[in-house]
Amino acid sequence: VFRAPSYLHCRYNSTTTAFARIAPLKMEELSHDPYMVLFHDVVYESEIDFLLNATQLKASLVGQYQYSPVRTSKEQHFVEYNDTAVVKTLHRRLNDMTGLDMIESDTLTLINYGMGGHYDVHYDSHNYSEANRLILGDRIATVLFYVGEVDSGGATTFPYINVSVTPKKGSAVLWYNLDNSGQMNPKAIHAGCPVIVGSKYVLTKWINEIPQLFLAPCVRNDTFRLKSR
């Protein structure tokens, strides 16, 4: 575990949406480049129970939808407009957390890593390597909910910036994959460490760039934040 720099702070996020002003969210800054925050207590026990009981997990794919030893996990996708009230509620909460538009973003995905399950170092951004990225843009940001405790292992690590996030049930980590020019930020490279004991459940949302055109203003790199204040 790495010591946090002194310029990182814990605070309540009440600026992203009108609802967040009424019910601010607890957040802890982990990095400014890329911008990364850890939200506490943002997914609830009843929601977790529903997600875990409503799944039919299948082997995860990477790249051009192929199986790979780089990623050893199982997953299920939830589409906002075709799924239940719980999934719709989580999409609204994602909007409160980020201030970004969830429409036309990747599906909400529940992923399970069993004993030894891991995901080698990788980027979530694609640099337009897939056809639909030309329409929706690259993945500007990632939100990773932790929906279960892990007995040992399973941390999400960012080796370039010396940040390691230990899974804690009910928390979520948000980071930006792109810089302010829309290019892939090399510092956003990360990995899912192997699960040593137990099982790891996470809920992932990849947020696309183009729908955020009028929501994520262009600012100087050294002042990048969740949203203009």
Coordinates of C-alpha atoms in Angstrom, one line a residue, residues 36-168:
M36 CA -9.1 9.1 -9.7
V37 CA -11.4 9.0 -6.7
L38 CA -12.7 6.3 -4.4
F39 CA -16.4 6.5 -3.4
H40 CA -17.5 5.0 -0.2
D41 CA -20.9 3.4 0.5
V42 CA -22.3 3.9 -3.0
V43 CA -23.9 0.5 -3.7
Y44 CA -26.2 -1.0 -1.1
E45 CA -26.6 -4.5 0.3
S46 CA -30.1 -5.0 -1.3
E47 CA -28.7 -4.0 -4.7
I48 CA -25.8 -6.3 -4.3
D49 CA -28.0 -9.2 -3.4
F50 CA -30.2 -8.6 -6.4
L51 CA -27.2 -8.5 -8.8
L52 CA -25.6 -11.6 -7.4
N53 CA -28.9 -13.6 -7.4
A54 CA -29.9 -12.5 -10.9
T55 CA -26.8 -13.5 -12.8
Q56 CA -25.9 -16.2 -15.3
L57 CA -22.1 -15.6 -15.6
K58 CA -20.2 -16.5 -18.8
A59 CA -16.5 -16.5 -19.5
S60 CA -15.1 -13.0 -20.1
L61 CA -13.6 -11.9 -23.4
V62 CA -10.9 -9.4 -24.3
G63 CA -9.9 -7.4 -27.4
Q64 CA -11.9 -8.5 -30.4
Y65 CA -14.2 -10.7 -28.2
Q66 CA -11.8 -13.6 -27.7
Y67 CA -10.9 -15.8 -24.8
S68 CA -7.5 -15.1 -23.3
P69 CA -5.4 -16.2 -20.3
V70 CA -4.7 -12.5 -19.8
R71 CA -8.2 -12.2 -18.2
T72 CA -9.6 -15.1 -16.2
S73 CA -13.1 -14.2 -15.1
K74 CA -16.8 -14.6 -15.7
E75 CA -19.3 -11.9 -16.4
Q76 CA -22.9 -10.8 -17.2
H77 CA -24.1 -7.6 -18.9
F78 CA -27.1 -5.5 -17.7
V79 CA -28.7 -3.1 -20.3
E80 CA -30.2 0.0 -18.6
Y81 CA -33.5 0.1 -20.5
N82 CA -34.2 -3.6 -20.6
D83 CA -33.4 -4.5 -17.0
T84 CA -34.9 -3.9 -13.6
A85 CA -35.4 -0.9 -11.4
V86 CA -32.1 -1.8 -9.5
V87 CA -30.0 -1.4 -12.7
K88 CA -31.8 1.8 -13.6
T89 CA -31.1 3.2 -10.1
L90 CA -27.4 2.3 -10.4
H91 CA -27.2 4.2 -13.7
R92 CA -28.8 7.3 -12.1
R93 CA -26.3 7.0 -9.2
L94 CA -23.4 6.8 -11.7
N95 CA -24.6 10.1 -13.1
D96 CA -24.6 11.6 -9.6
M97 CA -21.1 10.2 -9.0
T98 CA -19.5 11.5 -12.2
G99 CA -21.7 14.2 -13.6
L100 CA -21.5 12.3 -17.0
D101 CA -24.2 10.9 -19.3
M102 CA -24.6 7.2 -19.1
I103 CA -26.6 7.0 -22.4
E104 CA -24.7 5.2 -25.2
S105 CA -22.1 4.0 -22.8
D106 CA -21.0 0.4 -22.4
T107 CA -23.4 -1.9 -20.6
L108 CA -23.1 -2.3 -16.8
T109 CA -21.1 -5.6 -16.4
L110 CA -20.9 -7.8 -13.3
I111 CA -17.6 -9.7 -13.3
N112 CA -16.5 -12.5 -11.0
Y113 CA -12.8 -13.5 -10.4
G114 CA -12.5 -16.9 -8.6
M115 CA -9.5 -18.3 -6.9
G116 CA -6.4 -17.2 -9.0
G117 CA -8.6 -15.0 -11.2
H118 CA -6.8 -11.9 -12.5
Y119 CA -6.6 -9.4 -15.3
D120 CA -3.1 -8.5 -16.5
V121 CA -1.9 -4.9 -17.0
H122 CA -4.1 -3.2 -19.7
Y123 CA -5.8 0.0 -20.7
D124 CA -9.5 0.4 -20.8
S125 CA -9.3 2.9 -23.7
H126 CA -9.1 1.6 -27.2
N127 CA -7.7 4.4 -29.4
Y128 CA -10.5 3.7 -31.9
S129 CA -9.4 0.1 -32.5
E130 CA -13.1 -1.0 -32.6
A131 CA -15.6 0.2 -35.2
N132 CA -18.2 1.6 -32.8
R133 CA -15.5 3.9 -31.2
L134 CA -15.7 6.0 -34.3
I135 CA -19.3 6.9 -33.4
L136 CA -19.2 6.9 -29.6
G137 CA -15.6 7.8 -29.0
D138 CA -13.2 6.1 -26.7
R139 CA -13.8 5.2 -23.1
I140 CA -13.3 8.5 -21.3
A141 CA -13.7 7.0 -17.8
T142 CA -14.2 3.8 -15.9
V143 CA -16.2 3.1 -12.7
L144 CA -15.5 -0.1 -10.8
F145 CA -17.9 -1.0 -8.0
Y146 CA -16.8 -3.6 -5.5
V147 CA -19.8 -5.7 -4.6
G148 CA -18.1 -8.3 -2.4
E149 CA -15.3 -8.7 0.1
V150 CA -12.1 -10.6 -0.9
D151 CA -10.4 -12.6 1.8
S152 CA -6.9 -12.1 0.2
G153 CA -5.6 -10.5 -3.0
G154 CA -7.7 -9.0 -5.8
A155 CA -6.5 -5.4 -5.5
T156 CA -6.8 -3.1 -8.5
T157 CA -3.4 -1.6 -9.1
F158 CA -2.1 1.3 -11.1
P159 CA 1.7 0.7 -11.4
Y160 CA 2.6 3.9 -13.1
I161 CA 1.2 6.1 -10.3
N162 CA 1.8 3.7 -7.4
V163 CA -1.9 3.4 -6.5
S164 CA -3.4 0.2 -5.2
V165 CA -7.1 -0.1 -4.3
T166 CA -8.2 -3.0 -2.0
P167 CA -11.7 -4.3 -2.7
K168 CA -14.2 -3.1 -0.1

